[in-house]
Coordinates of C-alpha atoms in Angstrom, one line a residue:
Chain Z
M24 CA 145.7 -0.3 47.7
N25 CA 142.0 -0.7 47.6
K26 CA 141.8 -0.2 51.4
S27 CA 143.8 3.1 51.3
K28 CA 141.6 4.4 48.5
K29 CA 138.5 3.7 50.6
I30 CA 140.0 5.5 53.6
S31 CA 140.8 8.6 51.5
I32 CA 137.3 8.6 50.1
F33 CA 136.0 8.4 53.6
N34 CA 138.1 11.4 54.6
V35 CA 137.2 13.7 51.7
D36 CA 133.6 12.9 52.2
T37 CA 133.7 13.4 55.9
I38 CA 135.4 16.7 55.6
F39 CA 132.9 17.7 52.9
D40 CA 130.0 16.7 55.1
I41 CA 131.4 18.7 58.1
V42 CA 132.1 21.8 56.0
N43 CA 128.8 21.5 54.2
H44 CA 126.7 21.2 57.4
A45 CA 128.7 24.0 59.0
I46 CA 128.0 26.4 56.2
L47 CA 124.3 25.5 56.0
I48 CA 124.0 26.1 59.8
L49 CA 125.7 29.5 59.3
I50 CA 123.2 30.3 56.5
V51 CA 120.3 29.3 58.7
I52 CA 121.7 31.5 61.5
S53 CA 122.2 34.5 59.2
I54 CA 118.6 34.2 58.1
L55 CA 117.1 33.6 61.4
Y56 CA 119.1 36.0 63.5
P57 CA 117.8 39.3 62.0
L58 CA 114.3 38.0 62.3
Y59 CA 114.9 36.9 65.9
F60 CA 116.6 40.2 66.7
I61 CA 113.5 42.2 65.5
V62 CA 111.3 40.1 67.8
I63 CA 113.4 40.5 70.9
A64 CA 114.1 44.2 70.2
S65 CA 110.3 44.8 69.9
I66 CA 109.7 43.7 73.5
S67 CA 112.9 45.1 75.1
N68 CA 113.6 48.4 76.7
P69 CA 114.5 50.7 73.8
V70 CA 117.4 52.3 75.7
M71 CA 119.0 48.9 76.1
V72 CA 118.4 48.1 72.4
S73 CA 120.1 51.2 71.1
S74 CA 123.0 50.9 73.5
G75 CA 123.7 47.3 72.3
Q76 CA 122.7 45.4 75.4
V77 CA 120.1 43.4 73.6
L78 CA 121.8 41.0 71.2
F79 CA 120.8 37.5 72.2
W80 CA 117.8 37.7 74.5
P81 CA 115.2 40.4 75.4
R82 CA 116.0 42.7 78.3
G83 CA 113.7 45.0 80.2
I84 CA 110.7 43.3 78.7
N85 CA 107.7 45.5 78.1
F86 CA 105.0 45.9 75.5
E87 CA 104.9 49.7 75.4
G88 CA 105.8 49.6 71.7
Y89 CA 102.9 47.4 70.8
K90 CA 100.5 49.4 73.0
A91 CA 101.5 52.6 71.1
I92 CA 101.1 50.8 67.8
F93 CA 97.6 49.5 68.5
K94 CA 96.6 52.9 69.9
D95 CA 97.4 54.6 66.6
R96 CA 94.4 55.3 64.5
I97 CA 96.3 55.2 61.1
I98 CA 98.1 51.9 61.9
V99 CA 94.9 50.2 63.0
S100 CA 93.0 51.5 59.9
G101 CA 96.0 50.5 57.8
Y102 CA 95.7 47.0 59.1
K103 CA 92.0 46.8 58.4
N104 CA 92.5 48.3 54.9
S105 CA 95.2 45.7 54.1
L106 CA 92.9 42.9 55.1
V107 CA 90.1 44.3 53.0
Y108 CA 92.3 44.8 50.0
M109 CA 93.8 41.4 50.4
V110 CA 90.5 39.6 50.6
L111 CA 88.6 41.6 48.0
G112 CA 91.7 41.7 45.7
T113 CA 92.3 38.0 45.9
S114 CA 88.6 37.2 45.2
I115 CA 88.7 39.4 42.1
N116 CA 92.0 37.8 41.0
M117 CA 90.5 34.4 41.3
I118 CA 87.3 35.2 39.5
V119 CA 89.3 36.8 36.6
T120 CA 92.2 34.3 36.4
I121 CA 90.8 30.8 37.0
P122 CA 87.9 30.6 34.5
A123 CA 90.1 32.3 31.8
A124 CA 93.0 29.8 32.6
Y125 CA 90.6 26.9 32.3
S126 CA 89.3 28.2 29.0
L127 CA 92.8 28.6 27.6
S128 CA 93.7 25.1 28.8
R129 CA 91.1 23.6 26.5
K130 CA 92.6 22.1 23.3
D131 CA 89.3 22.6 21.5
L132 CA 89.1 26.3 22.1
V133 CA 89.3 28.0 18.7
G134 CA 91.8 30.9 18.7
K135 CA 93.5 29.9 21.9
D136 CA 97.0 30.7 20.6
A137 CA 96.0 34.1 19.5
I138 CA 94.3 34.8 22.8
M139 CA 97.2 33.5 24.7
F140 CA 99.5 35.8 22.7
I141 CA 97.4 38.8 23.7
F142 CA 98.0 37.9 27.3
A143 CA 101.6 36.9 27.1
F144 CA 102.7 39.9 25.2
T145 CA 101.9 42.1 28.2
M146 CA 104.5 40.3 30.2
F147 CA 107.2 41.6 27.9
F148 CA 106.1 45.0 27.0
S149 CA 104.2 47.6 29.0
G150 CA 103.0 51.1 28.4
G151 CA 104.8 52.2 31.5
L152 CA 104.0 54.1 34.7
I153 CA 102.5 57.3 33.4
P154 CA 100.1 55.9 30.8
T155 CA 98.9 53.4 33.4
Y156 CA 98.4 56.1 36.0
L157 CA 96.4 58.2 33.5
I158 CA 94.1 55.3 32.8
V159 CA 93.4 54.7 36.5
R160 CA 92.9 58.4 37.0
N161 CA 90.5 58.7 34.0
L162 CA 88.5 55.8 35.4
G163 CA 88.0 57.8 38.5
M164 CA 89.7 55.3 40.8
I165 CA 92.1 57.7 42.5
N166 CA 91.5 57.6 46.2
S167 CA 89.1 54.7 46.0
I168 CA 89.4 51.1 47.1
W169 CA 89.1 50.0 43.5
A170 CA 92.6 51.5 42.7
M171 CA 93.9 48.8 45.0
V172 CA 92.2 45.8 43.5
I173 CA 91.3 46.5 39.8
P174 CA 94.6 47.7 38.2
N175 CA 96.2 44.4 39.3
A176 CA 93.1 42.2 38.8
M177 CA 95.2 39.5 37.1
S178 CA 98.8 38.4 36.8
V179 CA 99.6 36.8 33.5
Y180 CA 102.2 34.6 35.3
N181 CA 99.5 33.1 37.5
L182 CA 97.2 32.7 34.5
I183 CA 99.9 30.6 32.8
I184 CA 100.6 28.5 35.9
S185 CA 96.8 27.8 36.2
R186 CA 96.5 27.0 32.5
T187 CA 99.4 24.5 32.7
F188 CA 97.8 22.9 35.8
F189 CA 94.4 22.5 34.1
R190 CA 96.0 21.2 31.0
T191 CA 98.0 18.5 32.8
N192 CA 95.6 17.5 35.5
I193 CA 92.1 17.5 34.0
P194 CA 92.0 14.5 31.7
Y195 CA 90.4 15.1 28.3
E196 CA 88.5 11.8 28.5
L197 CA 86.7 13.1 31.5
L198 CA 85.5 16.1 29.5
E199 CA 84.5 13.9 26.5
A200 CA 82.6 11.5 28.8
S201 CA 80.6 14.3 30.4
Q202 CA 79.9 16.0 27.1
I203 CA 78.3 12.8 25.9
E204 CA 76.1 13.0 29.0
G205 CA 75.2 16.5 27.9
C206 CA 77.2 18.4 30.5
S207 CA 77.7 22.1 29.6
N208 CA 81.2 23.7 29.9
I209 CA 80.2 25.8 32.9
R210 CA 78.8 22.8 34.7
F211 CA 81.9 20.7 33.9
F212 CA 84.2 23.6 35.1
V213 CA 82.3 24.1 38.3
T214 CA 81.4 20.5 39.3
I215 CA 84.4 18.6 37.9
A216 CA 87.4 20.7 37.0
L217 CA 87.4 23.0 40.1
P218 CA 87.0 20.2 42.7
L219 CA 90.0 18.4 41.0
S220 CA 92.1 21.6 41.3
K221 CA 92.0 22.5 44.9
A222 CA 95.7 22.5 45.2
L223 CA 96.0 24.9 42.4
L224 CA 93.3 27.2 43.8
A225 CA 95.3 27.3 47.1
V226 CA 98.6 28.0 45.3
I227 CA 97.1 30.9 43.2
A228 CA 95.1 32.4 46.1
L229 CA 98.2 32.4 48.3
F230 CA 100.4 34.0 45.6
Y231 CA 97.8 36.7 45.1
G232 CA 97.1 37.1 48.8
V233 CA 100.8 37.6 49.7
S234 CA 101.3 40.1 46.8
H235 CA 98.3 42.1 47.9
W236 CA 99.4 42.1 51.5
N237 CA 103.0 43.2 50.6
A238 CA 102.1 45.8 48.0
F239 CA 102.7 49.5 48.7
F240 CA 103.4 51.1 45.4
N241 CA 99.9 51.3 44.0
A242 CA 98.7 52.7 47.3
M243 CA 101.5 55.3 47.2
I244 CA 100.6 56.6 43.8
Y245 CA 96.8 56.1 43.7
L246 CA 95.8 57.0 47.3
N247 CA 96.5 60.2 49.1
K248 CA 94.0 59.9 52.0
E249 CA 95.7 58.4 55.0
E250 CA 92.6 56.5 56.2
L251 CA 92.8 54.5 53.0
Y252 CA 96.5 53.5 53.3
P253 CA 97.3 49.8 53.6
I254 CA 99.7 48.8 56.4
Q255 CA 102.8 48.6 54.2
L256 CA 102.4 52.2 53.2
V257 CA 101.8 53.2 56.8
L258 CA 105.0 51.3 57.8
R259 CA 106.9 52.9 55.0
N260 CA 105.8 56.4 56.0
I261 CA 106.7 55.8 59.7
L262 CA 109.9 54.0 59.2
L263 CA 111.4 55.3 56.0
E264 CA 110.4 58.9 56.3
N265 CA 110.6 58.9 60.1
Q266 CA 107.2 60.5 60.2
A267 CA 106.2 59.3 63.6
R268 CA 102.5 59.8 63.9
Q269 CA 101.3 63.0 65.5
E270 CA 99.2 61.4 68.1
M271 CA 101.9 59.1 69.1
M272 CA 104.3 61.9 69.6
K273 CA 101.9 63.9 71.8
D274 CA 102.6 62.2 75.1
L275 CA 106.3 62.0 74.5
V276 CA 107.3 65.5 73.8
E277 CA 108.7 66.1 77.3
N278 CA 112.0 64.5 76.3
L279 CA 113.1 64.4 72.7
S280 CA 115.5 61.5 73.2
T281 CA 112.7 59.4 74.8
A282 CA 110.6 60.3 71.8
E283 CA 113.3 59.1 69.5
Q284 CA 113.7 55.9 71.5
R285 CA 110.0 55.3 71.5
A286 CA 110.0 55.7 67.7
E287 CA 112.8 53.1 67.6
L288 CA 110.7 50.8 69.7
I289 CA 107.7 51.3 67.5
K290 CA 109.8 50.4 64.5
Y291 CA 110.5 46.9 65.6
G292 CA 107.0 46.2 66.6
M293 CA 105.7 47.7 63.3
I294 CA 108.0 45.4 61.3
I295 CA 106.5 42.4 63.1
V296 CA 102.9 43.6 62.9
A297 CA 103.3 44.2 59.1
S298 CA 104.7 40.7 58.5
V299 CA 102.6 38.6 60.9
P300 CA 99.8 37.5 58.6
V301 CA 102.2 36.3 55.9
L302 CA 104.6 34.7 58.3
M303 CA 101.8 33.0 60.2
M304 CA 100.4 31.3 57.1
Y305 CA 103.9 30.5 55.8
P306 CA 104.5 27.2 57.6
F307 CA 101.2 25.8 56.4
A308 CA 101.4 27.3 52.9
Q309 CA 105.0 26.4 52.2
K310 CA 104.3 23.2 50.3
F311 CA 101.7 25.0 48.2
F312 CA 104.1 27.7 47.3
I313 CA 106.7 25.2 46.2
K314 CA 104.1 23.4 44.2
G315 CA 103.4 26.7 42.5
V316 CA 107.0 27.1 41.5
M317 CA 107.1 23.6 40.2
I318 CA 104.0 24.0 38.0
G319 CA 105.4 27.3 36.8
A320 CA 108.7 25.5 35.9
I321 CA 106.9 23.1 33.5
K322 CA 106.7 24.9 30.2
G323 CA 103.0 25.2 29.3
Chain L
M11 CA 75.0 32.5 8.6
S12 CA 73.5 31.6 5.2
A13 CA 76.2 33.6 3.5
F14 CA 78.7 31.1 4.9
T15 CA 76.9 28.0 3.9
S16 CA 76.5 29.1 0.3
S17 CA 80.2 30.0 -0.3
P18 CA 82.5 27.2 -1.7
C19 CA 85.1 27.2 1.0
S20 CA 82.5 27.2 3.8
A21 CA 82.8 23.7 5.1
H22 CA 85.8 24.5 7.3
T23 CA 84.5 27.9 8.3
K24 CA 81.2 26.4 9.2
K25 CA 82.9 23.8 11.4
T26 CA 85.0 26.4 13.1
L27 CA 81.9 28.5 13.7
K28 CA 80.0 25.6 15.1
N29 CA 82.9 24.8 17.4
I30 CA 82.9 28.4 18.6
L31 CA 79.2 28.3 19.2
K32 CA 79.4 25.0 21.0
N33 CA 82.0 26.4 23.3
Y34 CA 80.5 29.9 23.7
Q35 CA 80.7 29.5 27.5
L36 CA 84.5 29.2 27.3
Y37 CA 84.6 32.6 25.7
I38 CA 82.4 34.0 28.5
F39 CA 85.1 32.7 30.9
L40 CA 87.6 34.8 29.0
I41 CA 85.7 38.1 29.0
P42 CA 86.8 39.5 32.4
A43 CA 90.4 38.7 31.8
L44 CA 90.4 40.1 28.3
V45 CA 88.6 43.3 29.4
Y46 CA 91.1 43.7 32.2
I47 CA 94.1 43.2 30.0
I48 CA 92.8 45.4 27.2
I49 CA 92.0 48.3 29.6
F50 CA 95.0 48.1 31.9
H51 CA 97.7 46.8 29.7
Y52 CA 96.8 47.7 26.1
G53 CA 95.3 50.9 27.2
P54 CA 98.6 52.2 28.5
M55 CA 100.3 51.0 25.3
Y56 CA 97.9 53.4 23.4
G57 CA 99.0 56.0 25.9
V58 CA 102.6 55.5 25.0
Q59 CA 102.1 58.0 22.2
L60 CA 102.6 60.6 25.0
A61 CA 106.3 59.9 24.6
F62 CA 106.1 61.6 21.2
K63 CA 103.9 64.4 22.4
N64 CA 103.9 67.3 24.7
F65 CA 101.2 66.4 27.2
I66 CA 98.7 69.1 28.0
A67 CA 96.3 68.0 30.6
T68 CA 93.3 69.9 29.3
K69 CA 93.7 68.3 25.8
G70 CA 94.2 64.8 27.0
I71 CA 96.4 62.1 25.4
T72 CA 94.9 62.3 21.9
G73 CA 94.7 66.0 21.7
S74 CA 98.2 67.0 22.8
P75 CA 100.5 68.2 20.1
W76 CA 103.1 65.9 18.5
V77 CA 106.7 66.8 19.1
G78 CA 108.5 63.8 17.5
F79 CA 111.6 62.6 19.3
K80 CA 112.0 65.8 21.4
Q81 CA 111.4 64.0 24.7
F82 CA 113.9 61.3 23.8
N83 CA 116.6 63.8 22.8
R84 CA 116.0 65.6 26.1
F85 CA 116.7 62.3 27.9
F86 CA 119.8 61.4 25.8
S87 CA 121.3 64.8 26.4
S88 CA 120.4 65.1 30.0
A89 CA 123.1 64.8 32.7
N90 CA 121.1 61.9 34.2
F91 CA 121.2 59.7 31.1
W92 CA 124.5 58.0 31.7
R93 CA 124.1 57.9 35.4
V94 CA 120.7 56.1 35.3
I95 CA 121.9 53.7 32.5
K96 CA 125.1 53.0 34.4
N97 CA 123.4 52.4 37.7
T98 CA 120.7 50.2 36.1
V99 CA 123.1 48.0 34.3
T100 CA 125.7 47.7 37.1
I101 CA 123.1 46.9 39.8
N102 CA 121.8 44.2 37.5
L103 CA 125.2 42.8 36.6
Y104 CA 126.4 42.8 40.2
S105 CA 123.2 41.2 41.2
L106 CA 123.5 38.5 38.5
C107 CA 127.1 37.7 39.5
V108 CA 126.0 37.0 43.1
N109 CA 122.4 35.9 42.9
F110 CA 122.8 33.6 40.0
P111 CA 125.6 31.3 41.2
V112 CA 124.9 31.3 45.0
P113 CA 121.5 29.5 44.8
I114 CA 123.1 26.9 42.6
I115 CA 125.8 26.3 45.1
F116 CA 123.3 26.3 47.9
A117 CA 121.1 23.7 46.1
L118 CA 124.1 21.5 45.5
M119 CA 125.0 21.7 49.2
L120 CA 121.5 21.0 50.3
N121 CA 121.3 18.1 47.9
N122 CA 124.2 16.5 49.8
V123 CA 122.5 16.5 53.1
A124 CA 121.4 13.0 54.0
H125 CA 119.4 13.9 57.1
K126 CA 115.9 14.5 55.9
R127 CA 114.6 16.6 58.8
F128 CA 117.7 18.9 58.8
K129 CA 117.3 19.4 55.1
S130 CA 113.7 20.4 55.3
F131 CA 114.4 22.6 58.2
V132 CA 117.0 24.5 56.2
Q133 CA 114.6 24.7 53.3
T134 CA 111.8 26.1 55.5
V135 CA 114.1 28.7 57.0
T136 CA 115.7 29.8 53.7
Y137 CA 112.4 30.1 51.8
A138 CA 110.8 32.3 54.4
P139 CA 112.4 35.7 53.7
H140 CA 111.0 35.5 50.2
F141 CA 107.5 36.4 51.6
I142 CA 108.7 39.4 53.6
S143 CA 107.5 42.6 51.9
T144 CA 110.0 45.0 50.3
V145 CA 108.9 47.6 52.8
V146 CA 109.7 45.3 55.7
L147 CA 113.0 44.2 54.2
V148 CA 114.2 47.8 53.7
S149 CA 112.9 48.8 57.1
M150 CA 115.0 46.0 58.6
M151 CA 118.0 47.2 56.7
L152 CA 117.5 50.8 57.9
V153 CA 117.1 49.6 61.5
F154 CA 120.1 47.3 61.5
L155 CA 122.4 49.7 59.6
S156 CA 121.4 52.8 61.5
P157 CA 124.6 54.7 62.5
R158 CA 123.3 55.4 66.0
S159 CA 121.3 52.4 67.1
G160 CA 121.7 49.7 64.5
F161 CA 123.2 46.5 66.0
I162 CA 125.7 46.2 63.2
N163 CA 127.3 49.5 64.2
I164 CA 127.0 48.6 67.8
I165 CA 129.0 45.4 67.3
L166 CA 131.5 47.3 65.2
K167 CA 131.9 49.9 68.0
N168 CA 131.8 47.5 71.0
Y169 CA 133.9 44.7 69.7
F170 CA 136.2 46.3 67.1
G171 CA 136.3 49.9 68.4
M172 CA 135.3 51.3 65.0
E173 CA 133.5 54.6 64.3
P174 CA 129.9 54.2 63.3
I175 CA 129.4 53.9 59.6
F176 CA 126.3 55.5 57.9
F177 CA 125.8 52.6 55.5
M178 CA 122.8 53.8 53.8
A179 CA 124.3 57.2 52.9
K180 CA 127.4 55.7 51.2
N181 CA 127.3 55.7 47.4
E182 CA 130.0 53.0 47.2
L183 CA 128.0 50.6 49.5
F184 CA 124.6 51.0 48.0
K185 CA 124.9 48.3 45.4
T186 CA 126.5 45.9 47.8
I187 CA 123.7 46.4 50.3
Y188 CA 121.1 46.0 47.5
V189 CA 122.6 42.8 46.1
F190 CA 123.3 41.0 49.4
S191 CA 120.0 41.9 50.9
G192 CA 118.5 40.4 47.8
L193 CA 120.6 37.3 48.3
W194 CA 119.4 37.1 51.9
Q195 CA 115.8 37.3 50.8
N196 CA 115.8 35.1 47.7
M197 CA 118.6 32.6 47.9
G198 CA 116.5 29.8 49.2
W199 CA 113.6 30.5 46.9
A200 CA 115.8 30.7 43.8
A201 CA 117.3 27.3 44.7
I202 CA 113.9 25.5 44.6
I203 CA 114.1 25.0 40.9
Y204 CA 117.7 23.6 41.1
I205 CA 116.8 21.3 44.0
A206 CA 113.9 20.0 41.9
A207 CA 116.3 19.4 39.0
L208 CA 118.8 17.7 41.2
T209 CA 116.2 15.2 42.6
G210 CA 115.5 14.4 39.0
I211 CA 119.0 13.0 38.5
D212 CA 119.2 9.3 38.2
R213 CA 120.4 7.8 41.5
E214 CA 122.1 5.0 39.7
L215 CA 124.7 7.4 38.3
H216 CA 125.7 8.3 41.9
E217 CA 125.7 4.7 43.0
A218 CA 127.9 3.7 40.0
A219 CA 130.3 6.6 40.8
V220 CA 130.5 5.5 44.4
V221 CA 131.5 2.0 43.3
D222 CA 134.2 3.6 41.1
G223 CA 135.5 5.4 44.2
A224 CA 134.4 8.9 43.4
N225 CA 134.0 11.2 46.4
K226 CA 131.2 13.7 46.9
I227 CA 133.0 16.6 45.4
Q228 CA 133.9 14.6 42.3
R229 CA 130.3 13.5 42.0
I230 CA 129.0 17.1 42.3
I231 CA 131.4 18.1 39.5
H232 CA 130.8 15.2 37.2
I233 CA 127.2 14.2 37.9
D234 CA 125.2 17.0 39.6
I235 CA 126.4 20.0 37.7
P236 CA 126.1 18.5 34.2
G237 CA 122.6 17.2 35.3
I238 CA 121.3 20.7 36.1
M239 CA 123.2 22.4 33.3
P240 CA 120.2 22.9 31.1
T241 CA 118.3 24.6 33.9
M242 CA 121.3 26.8 34.7
V243 CA 121.7 27.9 31.1
T244 CA 118.0 28.7 30.7
L245 CA 117.9 30.7 33.9
L246 CA 121.1 32.5 33.1
I247 CA 119.8 33.5 29.7
L248 CA 116.5 34.6 31.2
N249 CA 118.3 36.7 33.7
M250 CA 120.5 38.3 31.0
G251 CA 117.2 39.3 29.3
S252 CA 116.2 41.5 32.2
I253 CA 119.5 43.2 32.6
M254 CA 118.0 46.6 32.0
N255 CA 115.0 45.9 34.1
V256 CA 115.6 46.7 37.8
G257 CA 112.9 46.3 40.3
F258 CA 111.5 49.6 41.3
E259 CA 110.4 49.1 44.8
K260 CA 113.5 48.1 46.6
V261 CA 115.8 50.7 45.0
F262 CA 113.1 53.4 45.6
L263 CA 112.8 52.5 49.2
M264 CA 116.5 52.3 49.8
Q265 CA 117.1 55.6 48.0
N266 CA 117.9 58.8 49.9
S267 CA 119.3 62.1 48.9
L268 CA 122.8 61.0 50.0
N269 CA 123.1 57.9 47.9
L270 CA 121.4 59.2 44.8
E271 CA 124.5 59.1 42.8
A272 CA 124.5 55.3 43.0
S273 CA 120.8 54.6 43.4
E274 CA 119.1 56.5 40.6
T275 CA 118.0 53.9 38.1
I276 CA 115.7 54.2 35.1
S277 CA 112.6 53.2 37.0
T278 CA 113.1 55.5 39.9
Y279 CA 113.9 58.3 37.4
V280 CA 110.7 57.6 35.5
Y281 CA 108.7 57.8 38.8
K282 CA 110.5 61.0 39.9
V283 CA 110.1 63.0 36.7
G284 CA 106.7 61.6 35.9
L285 CA 104.6 61.5 39.1
V286 CA 106.6 63.8 41.3
G287 CA 107.7 66.3 38.7
A288 CA 104.5 65.8 36.6
D289 CA 106.5 65.8 33.4
F290 CA 104.2 63.1 31.9
S291 CA 105.6 63.1 28.3
Y292 CA 109.2 63.0 29.3
S293 CA 108.7 60.3 31.9
T294 CA 106.7 58.2 29.3
A295 CA 109.6 58.6 26.8
V296 CA 112.2 57.4 29.4
G297 CA 109.9 54.5 30.3
L298 CA 109.3 53.6 26.6
F299 CA 113.1 53.7 26.0
N300 CA 113.5 51.2 28.8
S301 CA 110.7 49.0 27.6
V302 CA 112.0 48.9 24.1
I303 CA 115.5 47.9 25.2
N304 CA 114.1 45.3 27.5
F305 CA 112.1 43.9 24.7
I306 CA 115.0 43.8 22.4
M307 CA 117.2 42.1 25.1
L308 CA 114.5 39.5 25.6
L309 CA 114.2 38.8 21.9
I310 CA 118.0 38.4 21.6
T311 CA 118.2 36.1 24.7
N312 CA 115.2 34.1 23.6
Q313 CA 117.0 33.4 20.3
L314 CA 120.2 32.6 22.1
S315 CA 118.3 30.3 24.5
K316 CA 116.7 28.4 21.6
K317 CA 120.1 27.9 20.0
V318 CA 121.8 26.8 23.2
T319 CA 119.2 24.8 25.0
E320 CA 116.4 24.4 22.5
V321 CA 114.2 26.0 25.0
G322 CA 112.6 29.3 24.2
L323 CA 109.9 31.4 25.8
F324 CA 108.2 31.8 22.4

């Protein structure tokens, strides 16, 4: 009796394990394959790609696509712009978010609930697209780098994560002790609170950095000079509107179908080029991102 | 200051004031954030009055004439009204039906993997797409689903002898593509919170159940699922609260003139009539209508959440 029960448990669990692992492997393949395909397609002969001969490994390996990409003025400037917007934007984000979050984490801050409400309310209600656009326009930010970094100078979500972190990780006793020593708030923040919060600073900077790199909407509505476009907007214009750049088309006009295939090839390379910075830092940053989600999950 | 000290109820006020003065540096810390939020978030709320006005560029927001609910009536009686409402709600409901349960199932499956390295490998792979930009995601969709050169159509043609399908131009496929590409991108990421909740479940419960002869499936049903139930309910309610709030970027990027019937949502409509059509007042009114409904939904679900799980946002 007991024995047969054990055997049946063993069977159900074994089947479960097999099915479970099989499905998980399928999930992994279904996530990796599209990414892998883009990589092999970007270095394969475009004719072979579009006729379906490239499915598992690259064929007719060449780097023509990448050459065309890096020759293009707008793509290169888009890349530089994105880096500038990301670095400048993230710096502004940190300067605005972190001190405010620290301040709000302090129990002895008079009016902290009211101030927090001012911030939190904007998460649930917004003036909308047009009123925001008009503000940015009236401030004269259209077609300037500031339109890319000021209208999104802070995310209230990141403010709350940071506040929660400070609240749970900076012991109040530490503050009291240093206040007895005559330590000012600014000095305590800079010399004690910040060094204790390196993980948080990494999480928040990464969240902001990725969001700047991936953003295209603000650029689309606030910028109309191509030389200011970030890479995502350049990618969108090339891929989604099929506006292959003029200078790229110049040497391909002899044969329209080659031109089309060349555009196809550029597509794959562009997708990679536009994702590389984020995907490169991902393996190192993964644990920080997860940490961020965890801190966010604790209700502040 | 002396006015405070002489008044009878001053002791408390004085102490508060002293506290504020003592911590004046903390208020300096708040200045950049407050200035930002007031200009870029409360400023637009002031601009919301445009919804009740007829915007004339030369007169500005304040100077434009009031027209009452005219812009709203235009929206309610427009042919687009039901279409955008229907699309917004169905995209969200469809998305909720898929993107809410699947991450839970995925977390439960992953929780039952004993092999640590395999588990963390699956996690690393499934979290990665979350960081791909919307532009890149939609570009990948367009490339893969292209009727001429997309590998999906090539496989359909070469192995199943099917005619190429122009996926992105089909109204009836738009929502499915939207929802399942979202699943591909966010399934792993959305599971993190459940995986965390599952690791918080007492191991002794599982050990006791094994002794009693429960198999893995029984343990999932009777231990794991009840263990993460509060998390599930909270997230479900939060998701319900944003049922009228569809992300602009992906819909906008996936949209083309052929799938407009299925892809026009409130947010893309606001963009189109506002920034493309330069009908500022009308666009603001549509946006405000959406914001108000979202806000009401949020209040309702917050109350619900407090009742069911005793967890509320505010």
